[in-house]
Coordinates of C-alpha atoms in Angstrom, one line a residue:
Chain A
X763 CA 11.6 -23.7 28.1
X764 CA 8.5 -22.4 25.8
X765 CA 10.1 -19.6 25.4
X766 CA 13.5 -20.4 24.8
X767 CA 12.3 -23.2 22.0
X768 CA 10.3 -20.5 20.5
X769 CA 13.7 -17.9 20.2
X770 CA 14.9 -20.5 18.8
X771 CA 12.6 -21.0 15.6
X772 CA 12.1 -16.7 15.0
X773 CA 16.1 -16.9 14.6
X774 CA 16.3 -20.5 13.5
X775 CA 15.9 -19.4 9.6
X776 CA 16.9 -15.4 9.3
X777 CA 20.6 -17.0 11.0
X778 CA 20.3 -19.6 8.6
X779 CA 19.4 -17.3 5.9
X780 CA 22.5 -14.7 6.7
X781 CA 24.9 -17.9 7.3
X782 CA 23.9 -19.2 3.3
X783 CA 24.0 -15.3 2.0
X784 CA 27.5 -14.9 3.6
X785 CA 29.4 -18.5 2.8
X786 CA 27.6 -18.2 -0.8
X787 CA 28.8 -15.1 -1.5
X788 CA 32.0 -15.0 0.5
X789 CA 34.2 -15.5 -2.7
X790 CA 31.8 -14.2 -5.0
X791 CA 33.3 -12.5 -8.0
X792 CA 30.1 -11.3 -9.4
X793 CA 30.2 -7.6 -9.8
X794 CA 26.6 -6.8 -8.4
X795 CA 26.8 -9.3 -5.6
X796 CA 30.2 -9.0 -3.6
X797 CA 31.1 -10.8 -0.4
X798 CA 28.3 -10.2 2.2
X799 CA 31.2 -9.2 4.8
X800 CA 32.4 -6.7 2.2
X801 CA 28.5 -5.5 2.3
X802 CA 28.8 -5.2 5.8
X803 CA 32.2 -3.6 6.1
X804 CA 30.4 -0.8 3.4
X805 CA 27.3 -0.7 5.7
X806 CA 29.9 0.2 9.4
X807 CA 32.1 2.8 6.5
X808 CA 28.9 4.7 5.1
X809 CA 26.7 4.9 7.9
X810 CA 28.5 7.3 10.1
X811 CA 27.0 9.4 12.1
X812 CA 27.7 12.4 9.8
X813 CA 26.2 10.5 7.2
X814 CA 23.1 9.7 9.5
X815 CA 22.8 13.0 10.3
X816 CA 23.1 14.4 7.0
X817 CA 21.1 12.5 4.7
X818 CA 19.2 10.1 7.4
X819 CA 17.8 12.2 9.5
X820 CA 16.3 14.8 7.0
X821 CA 14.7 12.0 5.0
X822 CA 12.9 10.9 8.7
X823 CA 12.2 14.5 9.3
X824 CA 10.0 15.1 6.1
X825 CA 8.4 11.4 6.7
X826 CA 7.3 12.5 10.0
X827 CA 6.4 15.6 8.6
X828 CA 4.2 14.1 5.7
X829 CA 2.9 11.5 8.2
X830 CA 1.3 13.6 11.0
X831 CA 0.1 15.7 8.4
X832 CA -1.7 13.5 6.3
X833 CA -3.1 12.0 9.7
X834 CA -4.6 15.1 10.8
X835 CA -5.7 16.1 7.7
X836 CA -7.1 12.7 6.7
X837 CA -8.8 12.2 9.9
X838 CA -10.0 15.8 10.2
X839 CA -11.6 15.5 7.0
X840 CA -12.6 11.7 7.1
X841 CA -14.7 12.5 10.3
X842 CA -16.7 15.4 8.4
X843 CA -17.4 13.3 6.0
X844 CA -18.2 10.1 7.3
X845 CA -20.9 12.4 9.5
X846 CA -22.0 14.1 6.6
X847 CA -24.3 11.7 4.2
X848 CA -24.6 14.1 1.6
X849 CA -21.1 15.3 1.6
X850 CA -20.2 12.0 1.3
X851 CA -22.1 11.2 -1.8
X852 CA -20.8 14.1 -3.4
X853 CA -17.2 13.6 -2.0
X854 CA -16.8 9.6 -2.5
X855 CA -16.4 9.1 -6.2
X856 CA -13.8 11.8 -6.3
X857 CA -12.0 10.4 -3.1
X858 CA -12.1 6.9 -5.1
X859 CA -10.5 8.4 -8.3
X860 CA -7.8 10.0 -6.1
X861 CA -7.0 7.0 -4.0
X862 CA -6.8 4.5 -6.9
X863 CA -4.5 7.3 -8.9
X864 CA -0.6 5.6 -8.4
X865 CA 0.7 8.0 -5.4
X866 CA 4.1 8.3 -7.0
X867 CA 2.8 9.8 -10.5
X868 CA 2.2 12.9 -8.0
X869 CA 5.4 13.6 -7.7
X870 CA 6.3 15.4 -11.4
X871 CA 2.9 17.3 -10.5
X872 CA 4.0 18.3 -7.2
X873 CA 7.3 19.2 -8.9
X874 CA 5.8 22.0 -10.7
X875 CA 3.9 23.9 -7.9
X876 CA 6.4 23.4 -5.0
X877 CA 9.9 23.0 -6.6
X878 CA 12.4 20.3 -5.4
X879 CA 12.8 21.4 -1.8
X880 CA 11.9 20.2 1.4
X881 CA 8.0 21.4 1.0
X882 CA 7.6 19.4 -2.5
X883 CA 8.8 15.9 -0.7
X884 CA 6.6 16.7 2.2
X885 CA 3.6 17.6 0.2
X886 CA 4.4 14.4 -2.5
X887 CA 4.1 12.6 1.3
X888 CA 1.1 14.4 2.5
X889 CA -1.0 13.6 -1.1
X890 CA -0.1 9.9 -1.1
X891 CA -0.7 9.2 2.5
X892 CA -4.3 11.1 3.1
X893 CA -6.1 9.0 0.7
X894 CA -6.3 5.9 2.9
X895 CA -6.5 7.3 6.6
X896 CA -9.5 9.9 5.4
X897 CA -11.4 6.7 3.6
X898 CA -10.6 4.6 6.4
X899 CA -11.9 7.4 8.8
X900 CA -14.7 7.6 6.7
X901 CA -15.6 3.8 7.0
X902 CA -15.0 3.8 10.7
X903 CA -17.1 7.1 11.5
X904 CA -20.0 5.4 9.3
X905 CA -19.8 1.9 11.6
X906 CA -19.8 3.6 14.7
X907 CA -22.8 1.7 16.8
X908 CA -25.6 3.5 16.5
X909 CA -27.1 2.6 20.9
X910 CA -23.6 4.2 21.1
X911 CA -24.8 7.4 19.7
X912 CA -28.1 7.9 20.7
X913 CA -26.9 6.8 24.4
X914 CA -24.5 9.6 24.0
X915 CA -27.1 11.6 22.7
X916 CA -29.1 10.8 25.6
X917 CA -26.9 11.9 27.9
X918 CA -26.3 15.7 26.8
X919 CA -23.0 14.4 24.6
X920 CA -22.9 16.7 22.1
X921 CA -20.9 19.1 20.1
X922 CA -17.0 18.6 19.8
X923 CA -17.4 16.2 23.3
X924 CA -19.5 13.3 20.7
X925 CA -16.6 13.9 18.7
X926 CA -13.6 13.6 21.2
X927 CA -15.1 10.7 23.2
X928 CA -17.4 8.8 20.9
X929 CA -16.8 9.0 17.7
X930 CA -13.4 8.9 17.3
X931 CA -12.8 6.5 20.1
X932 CA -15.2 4.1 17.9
X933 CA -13.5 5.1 14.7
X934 CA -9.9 4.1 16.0
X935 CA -9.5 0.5 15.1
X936 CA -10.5 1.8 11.2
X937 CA -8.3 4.6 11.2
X938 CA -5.2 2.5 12.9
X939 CA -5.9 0.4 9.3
X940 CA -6.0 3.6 6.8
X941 CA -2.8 4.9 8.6
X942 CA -0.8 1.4 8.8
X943 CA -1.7 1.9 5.1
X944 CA -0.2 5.2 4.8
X945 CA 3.0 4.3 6.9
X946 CA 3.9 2.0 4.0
X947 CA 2.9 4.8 1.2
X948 CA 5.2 7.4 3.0
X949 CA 7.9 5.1 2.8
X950 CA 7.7 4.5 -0.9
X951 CA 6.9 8.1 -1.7
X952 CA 10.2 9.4 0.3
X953 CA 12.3 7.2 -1.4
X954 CA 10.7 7.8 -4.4
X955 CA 11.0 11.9 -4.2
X956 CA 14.6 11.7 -3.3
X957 CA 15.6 9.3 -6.4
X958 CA 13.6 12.2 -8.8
X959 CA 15.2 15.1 -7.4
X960 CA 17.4 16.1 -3.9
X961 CA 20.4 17.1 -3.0
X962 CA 20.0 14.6 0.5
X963 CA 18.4 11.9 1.7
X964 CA 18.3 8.2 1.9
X965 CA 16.5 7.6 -1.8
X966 CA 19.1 9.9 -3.1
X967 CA 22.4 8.7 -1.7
X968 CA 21.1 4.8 -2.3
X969 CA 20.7 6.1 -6.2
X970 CA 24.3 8.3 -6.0
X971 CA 25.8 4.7 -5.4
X972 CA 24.3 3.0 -7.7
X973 CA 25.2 5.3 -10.4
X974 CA 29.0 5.3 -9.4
X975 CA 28.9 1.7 -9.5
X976 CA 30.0 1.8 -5.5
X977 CA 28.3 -2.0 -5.3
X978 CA 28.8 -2.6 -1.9
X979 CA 27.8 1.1 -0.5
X980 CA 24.3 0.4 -2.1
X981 CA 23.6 -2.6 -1.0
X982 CA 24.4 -1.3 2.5
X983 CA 22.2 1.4 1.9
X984 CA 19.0 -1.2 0.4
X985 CA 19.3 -2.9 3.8
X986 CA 19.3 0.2 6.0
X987 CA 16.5 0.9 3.8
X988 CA 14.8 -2.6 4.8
X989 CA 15.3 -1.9 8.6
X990 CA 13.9 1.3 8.5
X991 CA 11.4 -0.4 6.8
X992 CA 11.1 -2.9 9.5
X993 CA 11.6 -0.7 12.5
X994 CA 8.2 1.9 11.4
X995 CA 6.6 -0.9 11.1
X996 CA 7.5 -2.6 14.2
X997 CA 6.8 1.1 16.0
X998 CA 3.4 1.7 14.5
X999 CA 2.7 -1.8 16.1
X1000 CA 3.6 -0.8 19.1
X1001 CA 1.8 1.9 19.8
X1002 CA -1.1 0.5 18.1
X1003 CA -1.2 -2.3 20.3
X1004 CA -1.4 0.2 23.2
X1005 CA -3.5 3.0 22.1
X1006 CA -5.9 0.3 20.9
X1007 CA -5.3 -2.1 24.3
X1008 CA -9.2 -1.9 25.2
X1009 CA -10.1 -2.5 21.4
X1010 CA -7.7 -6.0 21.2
X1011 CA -9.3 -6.6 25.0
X1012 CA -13.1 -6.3 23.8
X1013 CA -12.7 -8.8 20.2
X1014 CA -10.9 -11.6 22.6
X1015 CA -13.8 -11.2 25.0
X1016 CA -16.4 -11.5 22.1
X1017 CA -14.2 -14.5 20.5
X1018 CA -14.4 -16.5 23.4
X1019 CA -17.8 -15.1 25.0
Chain B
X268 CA -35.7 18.1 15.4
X269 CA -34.5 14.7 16.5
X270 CA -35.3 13.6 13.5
X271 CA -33.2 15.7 11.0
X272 CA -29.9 13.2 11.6
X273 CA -31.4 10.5 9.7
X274 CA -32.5 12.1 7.0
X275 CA -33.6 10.0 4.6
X276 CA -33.4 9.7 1.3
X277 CA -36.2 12.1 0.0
X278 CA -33.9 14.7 2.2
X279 CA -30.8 13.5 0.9
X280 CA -31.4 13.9 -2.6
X281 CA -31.2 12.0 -5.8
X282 CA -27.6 10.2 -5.0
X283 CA -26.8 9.6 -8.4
X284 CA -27.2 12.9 -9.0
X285 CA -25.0 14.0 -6.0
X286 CA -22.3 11.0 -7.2
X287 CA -22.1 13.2 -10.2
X288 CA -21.6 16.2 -8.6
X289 CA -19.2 16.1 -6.3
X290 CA -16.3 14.6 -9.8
X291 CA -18.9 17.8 -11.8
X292 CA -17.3 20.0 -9.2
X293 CA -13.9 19.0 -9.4
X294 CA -13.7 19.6 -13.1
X295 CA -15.6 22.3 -13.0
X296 CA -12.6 23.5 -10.2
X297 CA -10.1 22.5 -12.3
X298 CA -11.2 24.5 -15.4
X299 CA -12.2 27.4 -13.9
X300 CA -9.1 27.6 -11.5
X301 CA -6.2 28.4 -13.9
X302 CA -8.8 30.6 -16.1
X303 CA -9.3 33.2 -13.4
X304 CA -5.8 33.5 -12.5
X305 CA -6.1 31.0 -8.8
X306 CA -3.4 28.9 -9.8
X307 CA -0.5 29.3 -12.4
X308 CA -1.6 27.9 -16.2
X309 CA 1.4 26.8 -16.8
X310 CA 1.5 24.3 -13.0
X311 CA -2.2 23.1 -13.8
X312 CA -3.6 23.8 -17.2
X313 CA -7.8 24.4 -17.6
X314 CA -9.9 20.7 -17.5
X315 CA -10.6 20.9 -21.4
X316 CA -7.2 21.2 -22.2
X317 CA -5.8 18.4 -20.6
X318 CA -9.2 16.6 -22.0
X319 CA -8.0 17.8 -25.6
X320 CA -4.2 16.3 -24.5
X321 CA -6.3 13.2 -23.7
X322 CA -7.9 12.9 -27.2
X323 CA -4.4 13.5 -28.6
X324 CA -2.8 11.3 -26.7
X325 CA -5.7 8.9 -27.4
X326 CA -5.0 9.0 -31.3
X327 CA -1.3 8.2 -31.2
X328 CA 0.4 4.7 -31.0
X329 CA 3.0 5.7 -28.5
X330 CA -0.4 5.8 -25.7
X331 CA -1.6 2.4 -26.7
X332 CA 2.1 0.8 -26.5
X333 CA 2.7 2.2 -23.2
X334 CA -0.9 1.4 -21.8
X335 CA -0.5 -2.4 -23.2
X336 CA 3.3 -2.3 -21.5
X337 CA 1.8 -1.2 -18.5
X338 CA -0.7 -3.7 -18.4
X339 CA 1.2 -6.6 -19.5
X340 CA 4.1 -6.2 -16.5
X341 CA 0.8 -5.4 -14.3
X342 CA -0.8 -8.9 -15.5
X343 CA 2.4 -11.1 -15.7
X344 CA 4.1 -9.3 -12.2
X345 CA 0.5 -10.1 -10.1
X346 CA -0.1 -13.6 -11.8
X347 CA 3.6 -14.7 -10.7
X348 CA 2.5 -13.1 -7.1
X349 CA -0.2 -14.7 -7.0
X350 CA 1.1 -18.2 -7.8
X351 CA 4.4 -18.0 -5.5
X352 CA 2.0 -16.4 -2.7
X353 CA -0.6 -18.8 -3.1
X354 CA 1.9 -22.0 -3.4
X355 CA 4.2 -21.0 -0.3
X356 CA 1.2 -20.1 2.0
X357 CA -0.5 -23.5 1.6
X358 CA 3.0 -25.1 1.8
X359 CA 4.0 -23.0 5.2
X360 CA 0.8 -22.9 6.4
X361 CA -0.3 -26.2 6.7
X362 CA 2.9 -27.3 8.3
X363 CA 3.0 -25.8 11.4
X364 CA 7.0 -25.9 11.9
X365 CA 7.4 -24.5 8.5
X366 CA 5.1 -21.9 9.9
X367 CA 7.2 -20.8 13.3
X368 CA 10.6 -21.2 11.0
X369 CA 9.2 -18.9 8.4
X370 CA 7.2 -16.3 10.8
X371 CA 10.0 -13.8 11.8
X372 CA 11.5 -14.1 8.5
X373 CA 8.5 -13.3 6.9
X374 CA 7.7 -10.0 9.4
X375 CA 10.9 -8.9 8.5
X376 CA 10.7 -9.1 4.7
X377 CA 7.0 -7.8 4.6
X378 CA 7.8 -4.1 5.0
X379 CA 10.7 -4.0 3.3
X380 CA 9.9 -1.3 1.3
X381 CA 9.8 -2.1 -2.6
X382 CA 11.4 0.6 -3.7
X383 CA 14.7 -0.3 -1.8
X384 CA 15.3 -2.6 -5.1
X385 CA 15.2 -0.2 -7.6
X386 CA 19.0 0.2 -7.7
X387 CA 19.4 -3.4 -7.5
X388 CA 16.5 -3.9 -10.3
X389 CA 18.3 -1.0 -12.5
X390 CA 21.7 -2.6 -11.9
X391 CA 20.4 -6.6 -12.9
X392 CA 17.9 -5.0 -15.6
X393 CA 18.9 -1.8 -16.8
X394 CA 15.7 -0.3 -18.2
X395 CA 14.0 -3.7 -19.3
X396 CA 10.5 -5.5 -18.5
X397 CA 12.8 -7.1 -15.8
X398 CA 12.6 -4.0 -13.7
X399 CA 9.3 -3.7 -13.6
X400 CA 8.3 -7.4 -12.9
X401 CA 10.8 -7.6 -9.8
X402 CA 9.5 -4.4 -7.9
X403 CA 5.8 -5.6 -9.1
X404 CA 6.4 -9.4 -7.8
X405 CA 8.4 -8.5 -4.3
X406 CA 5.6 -6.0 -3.3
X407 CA 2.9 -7.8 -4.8
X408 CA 4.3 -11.4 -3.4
X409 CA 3.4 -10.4 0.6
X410 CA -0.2 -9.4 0.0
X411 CA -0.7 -12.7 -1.4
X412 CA 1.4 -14.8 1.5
X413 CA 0.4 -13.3 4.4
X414 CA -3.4 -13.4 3.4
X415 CA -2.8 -17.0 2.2
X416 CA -1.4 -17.7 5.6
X417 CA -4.4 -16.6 7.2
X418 CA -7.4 -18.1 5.0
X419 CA -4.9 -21.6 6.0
X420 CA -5.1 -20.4 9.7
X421 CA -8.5 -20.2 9.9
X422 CA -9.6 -24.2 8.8
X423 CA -12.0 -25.8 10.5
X424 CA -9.7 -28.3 12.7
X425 CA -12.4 -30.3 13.1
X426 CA -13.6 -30.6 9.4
X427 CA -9.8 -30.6 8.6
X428 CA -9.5 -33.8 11.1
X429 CA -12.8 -35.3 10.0
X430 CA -11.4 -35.6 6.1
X431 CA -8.2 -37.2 7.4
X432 CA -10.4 -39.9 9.3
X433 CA -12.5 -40.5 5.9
X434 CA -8.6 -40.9 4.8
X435 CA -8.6 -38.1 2.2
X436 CA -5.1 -38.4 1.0
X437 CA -3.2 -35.2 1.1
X438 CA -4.2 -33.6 -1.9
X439 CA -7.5 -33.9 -1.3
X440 CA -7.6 -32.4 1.9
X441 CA -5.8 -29.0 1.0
X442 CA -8.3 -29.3 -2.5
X443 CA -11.6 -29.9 -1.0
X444 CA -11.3 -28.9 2.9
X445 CA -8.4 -26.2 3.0
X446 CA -8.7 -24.3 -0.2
X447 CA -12.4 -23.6 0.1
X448 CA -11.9 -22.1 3.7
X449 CA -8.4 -20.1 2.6
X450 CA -10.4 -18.8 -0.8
X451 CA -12.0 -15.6 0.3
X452 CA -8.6 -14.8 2.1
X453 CA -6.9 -15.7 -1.3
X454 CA -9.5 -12.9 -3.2
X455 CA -8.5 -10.8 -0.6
X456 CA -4.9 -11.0 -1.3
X457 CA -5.3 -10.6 -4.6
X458 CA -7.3 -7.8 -4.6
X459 CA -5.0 -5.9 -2.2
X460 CA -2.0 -7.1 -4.6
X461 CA -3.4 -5.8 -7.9
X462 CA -3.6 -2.6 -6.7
X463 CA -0.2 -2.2 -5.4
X464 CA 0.7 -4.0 -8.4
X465 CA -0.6 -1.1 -10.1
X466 CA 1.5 1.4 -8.3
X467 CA 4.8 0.0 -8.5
X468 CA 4.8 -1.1 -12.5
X469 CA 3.8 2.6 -13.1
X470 CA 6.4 3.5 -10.4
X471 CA 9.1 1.5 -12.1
X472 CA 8.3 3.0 -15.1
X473 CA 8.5 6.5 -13.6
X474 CA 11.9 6.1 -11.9
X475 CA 13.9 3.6 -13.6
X476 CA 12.2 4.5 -16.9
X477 CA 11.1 1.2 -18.0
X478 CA 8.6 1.1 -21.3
X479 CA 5.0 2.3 -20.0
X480 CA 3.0 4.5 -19.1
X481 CA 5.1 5.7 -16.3
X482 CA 7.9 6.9 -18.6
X483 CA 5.5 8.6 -20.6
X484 CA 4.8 10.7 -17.8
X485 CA 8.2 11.2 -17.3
X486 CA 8.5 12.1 -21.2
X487 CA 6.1 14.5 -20.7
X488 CA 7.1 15.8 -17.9
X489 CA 10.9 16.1 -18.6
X490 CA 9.5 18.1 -22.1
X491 CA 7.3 20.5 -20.3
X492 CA 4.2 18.9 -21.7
X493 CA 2.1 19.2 -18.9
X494 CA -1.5 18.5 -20.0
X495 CA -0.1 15.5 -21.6
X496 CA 1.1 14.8 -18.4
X497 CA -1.7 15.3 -16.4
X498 CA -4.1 13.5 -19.3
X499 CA -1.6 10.4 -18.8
X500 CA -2.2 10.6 -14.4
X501 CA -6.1 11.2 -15.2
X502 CA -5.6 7.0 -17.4
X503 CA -3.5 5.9 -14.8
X504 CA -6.0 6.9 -11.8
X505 CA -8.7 5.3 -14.4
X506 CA -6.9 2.0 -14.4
X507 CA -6.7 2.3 -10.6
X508 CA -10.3 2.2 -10.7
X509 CA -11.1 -0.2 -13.0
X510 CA -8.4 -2.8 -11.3
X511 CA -10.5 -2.2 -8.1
X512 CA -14.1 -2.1 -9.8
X513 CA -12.7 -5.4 -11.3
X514 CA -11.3 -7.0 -8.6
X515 CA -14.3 -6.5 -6.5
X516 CA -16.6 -7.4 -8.8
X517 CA -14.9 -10.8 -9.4
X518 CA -14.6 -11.6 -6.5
X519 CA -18.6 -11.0 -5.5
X520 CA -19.1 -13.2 -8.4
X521 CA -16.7 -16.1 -7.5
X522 CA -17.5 -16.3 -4.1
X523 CA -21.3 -15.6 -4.0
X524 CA -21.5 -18.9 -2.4
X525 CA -19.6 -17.9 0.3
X526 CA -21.3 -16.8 3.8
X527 CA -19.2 -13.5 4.3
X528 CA -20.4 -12.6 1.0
X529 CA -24.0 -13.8 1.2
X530 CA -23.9 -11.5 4.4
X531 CA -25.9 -12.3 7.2
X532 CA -29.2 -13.5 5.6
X533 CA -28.3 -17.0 7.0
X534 CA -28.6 -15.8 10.4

């Protein structure tokens, strides 16, 4: 019953929502807004599976690509620093000018080193997304309890093992943050590098549309935009919530302990 | 030897002096870079020239109309954020079916990702302040909420049911019981909204081409002026700054009474 009554209110409102957006629009003449089940009609024509596989899947591909690279990268660096005090106050103001600089102004900049290809949209990615995961690494290497580390210390743990099983096991809530952060900022910056300059991709086709006026296709293409949005989102939850299970575990012991 | 990890601060060295080094270096990287040949002049041009593009830029009235258009959307886009944000979290979050209704809608809207508008802002816009001030307000709107919904979360139920026994009226419960306790949360969203603020007016600017300091980067950019170009990223990473010196800074100030700001001297 609990769970059927709460079903009910998470689809209460978006079917509500969907129901006003399709009988207010449904004999819309207004150019830039047409019918919603004209939208949806565009949405089933465009999004074939040639269409996914051509302009889809590459822009996934180089968001991947961008991700895990910045990941490593950030985290890589983020944990030398953090363990580093006077590489970190050397390295901090810079990393604060870099992180507060707008990630898409990097793309005209990125432009002139790497070209337009592939590399440039996954390097545009790589620069936006670091910023937060190596700052958040930082943060989280610098909390990491400090019994912890003599205990480890105590016990022989040293080398690459304090690393591998107690430093970045600490670290992980922080650096789930920084790269929830930089999930979003890959997003942005794909789209973003595909409306400047490509020849695929979801940022460019959604753009293509909306320069030929094709109404319809575009708005199909903003809300496959929005559910891709959505879905990272919800994926990155996922497998936060499990790689982080003993982390949730320990704060809902403390709360009620 | 045990001791060397905790080196302290005779060890470590003056750290203003080592905060200056390490943006020292960076110039120091960038200047001497191109001028030995490591990277190509023409991709990144030596430090002093993109300083001397700087004072250029800084003498013409072109830079000072794009920084104040910049500013402006930044201002007007976060303030309208900040009021819809604030006023629908205290609405949904202090009615608790509001709240369930509104939950699932509001996960799904959250990640939307701003720039999906852009054609839809270019289309109902063209190249106008309007562009710039939708992107700004959508992505600027959901730090606010979902912070807002929070702080509104976390009221004391039994403070919150002891003013409605004193029979506070309405207004005075969400003025003197719920907006204290949402507050810091409400910093917090704002804090985390001017900043993305920040990178969607420039963004807006950039792409759709609205007036601002994005476009000026494009200018430059499209006319092969790069140290202009990289002069106008070096403002625009300075405002980033600033926004977040600011933010920070005002909200130390305006909450110094509160206990997460006070730290743990109470205990």
């Amino acid at each position: 019953m609990n769970v059927l009554k709460r079903t009910a209110l998470a689809l209460a409102l978006p079917f509500v929502l969907f129901a006003g957006w399709w009988v207010l629009s449904a004999d819309s003449e207004n150019f830039y807004s047409p019918p919603l089940s004209a939208i949806l009609t565009a949405f089933g024509d465009t999004w074939t599976l040639d269409r996914i596989r051509a302009d889809v899947l590459p822009s996934l591909l180089r968001l991947f690509a961008g991700f895990l690279l910045a990941a490593v990268l950030g985290v890589a660096a983020g944990v030398a620093i953090g363990l580093n005090r006077r590489l970190r106050a050397v390295a901090e103001p810079v990393l604060e000018f870099f992180r507060a600089v707008p990630p898409p102004v990097l793309v005209p900049v990125i432009m002139l080193f790497a070209g337009i290809g592939d590399a440039m949209k996954v390097i545009v990615i790589v620069f936006g997304c670091v910023w937060p995961i190596l700052l958040n690494t930082v943060e989280g290497v610098r909390a990491v309890d400090g019994v912890v580390l003599e205990t480890a210390r105590s016990y022989g743990v040293t080398g690459p093992a304090r690393i591998t099983h107690v430093i970045l096991p600490s670290a992980s809530p922080q650096i789930a943050a920084g790269l929830r952060q930089a999930l979003s900022i890959a997003i942005i910056l794909m789209v973003i590098s595909e409306m400047f300059a490509a020849s695929n991709g979801l940022g460019f086709t959604i753009v293509q549309f909306q320069r030929g006026f094709e109404i319809p296709e575009m708005w199909s293409g903003i809300i496959l935009l929005g559910m891709l949005g959505f879905g990272l989102s919800l994926l990155f939850r996922l497998a936060e919530r499990r790689a982080l299970r003993w982390y949730e575990g320990l704060r809902a012991a403390q709360r009620s302990g | 030897m045990t001791t060397a990890r905790r080196d302290g601060p005779a060890r470590l060295g003056n750290p203003v002096l080592l905060g200056i080094a390490g943006p020292a270096g960076l110039l120091l990287l960038i200047e001497l870079a191109p001028r030995i040949g490591l990277v190509d002049e023409r991709y990144l041009p030596p430090a002093s020239r993109i300083g001397a593009a700087l004072v250029t830029e800084a003498g013409t009235g072109v830079f000072w109309t794009a920084l104040w258009e910049t500013l402006s959307a930044w201002a007007l886009g976060l303030a309208l954020a900040v009021a819809a944000g604030v006023v629908a979290g205290i609405v949904i979050g202090s009615v608790p079916v509001l709240r369930a209704l509104t939950a699932s809608t509001v996960e799904f809207l959250r990640p939307i990702p701003s720039v999906a508008l852009i054609p839809l802002a270019v289309l109902l816009y063209g190249t106008d302040l309007g562009s710039t001030l939708m992107l700004v307000c959508y992505a600027a709107f959901w730090q606010v909420l979902v912070q807002v919904l929070y702080g509104v979360a976390d009221v004391d139920p039994v403070a919150f049911e002891t003013a409605r026994s004193f029979r506070f009226s309405a207004w005075a419960r969400i003025r003197y019981v719920l907006w204290p306790t949402a507050l810091p949360y409400v910093f917090t969203g704002i804090r985390l909204a001017a900043s993305v603020a920040l990178v969607l007016a420039i963004t807006a600017e950039l792409v759709i081409g609205a007036p601002g300091l994005g476009r000026e980067i494009a200018v430059a950019q499209a006319s092969e002026a790069v140290p202009t170009m990289y002069a106008l990223i070096v403002v625009t990473g300075v405002l980033g700054v600033l926004i977040n010196l600011l933010a920070r800074t005002g909200e130390r100030r305006l909450l110094a009474w509160h206990q997460s700001v006070r730290g743990e001297v109470a205990l």
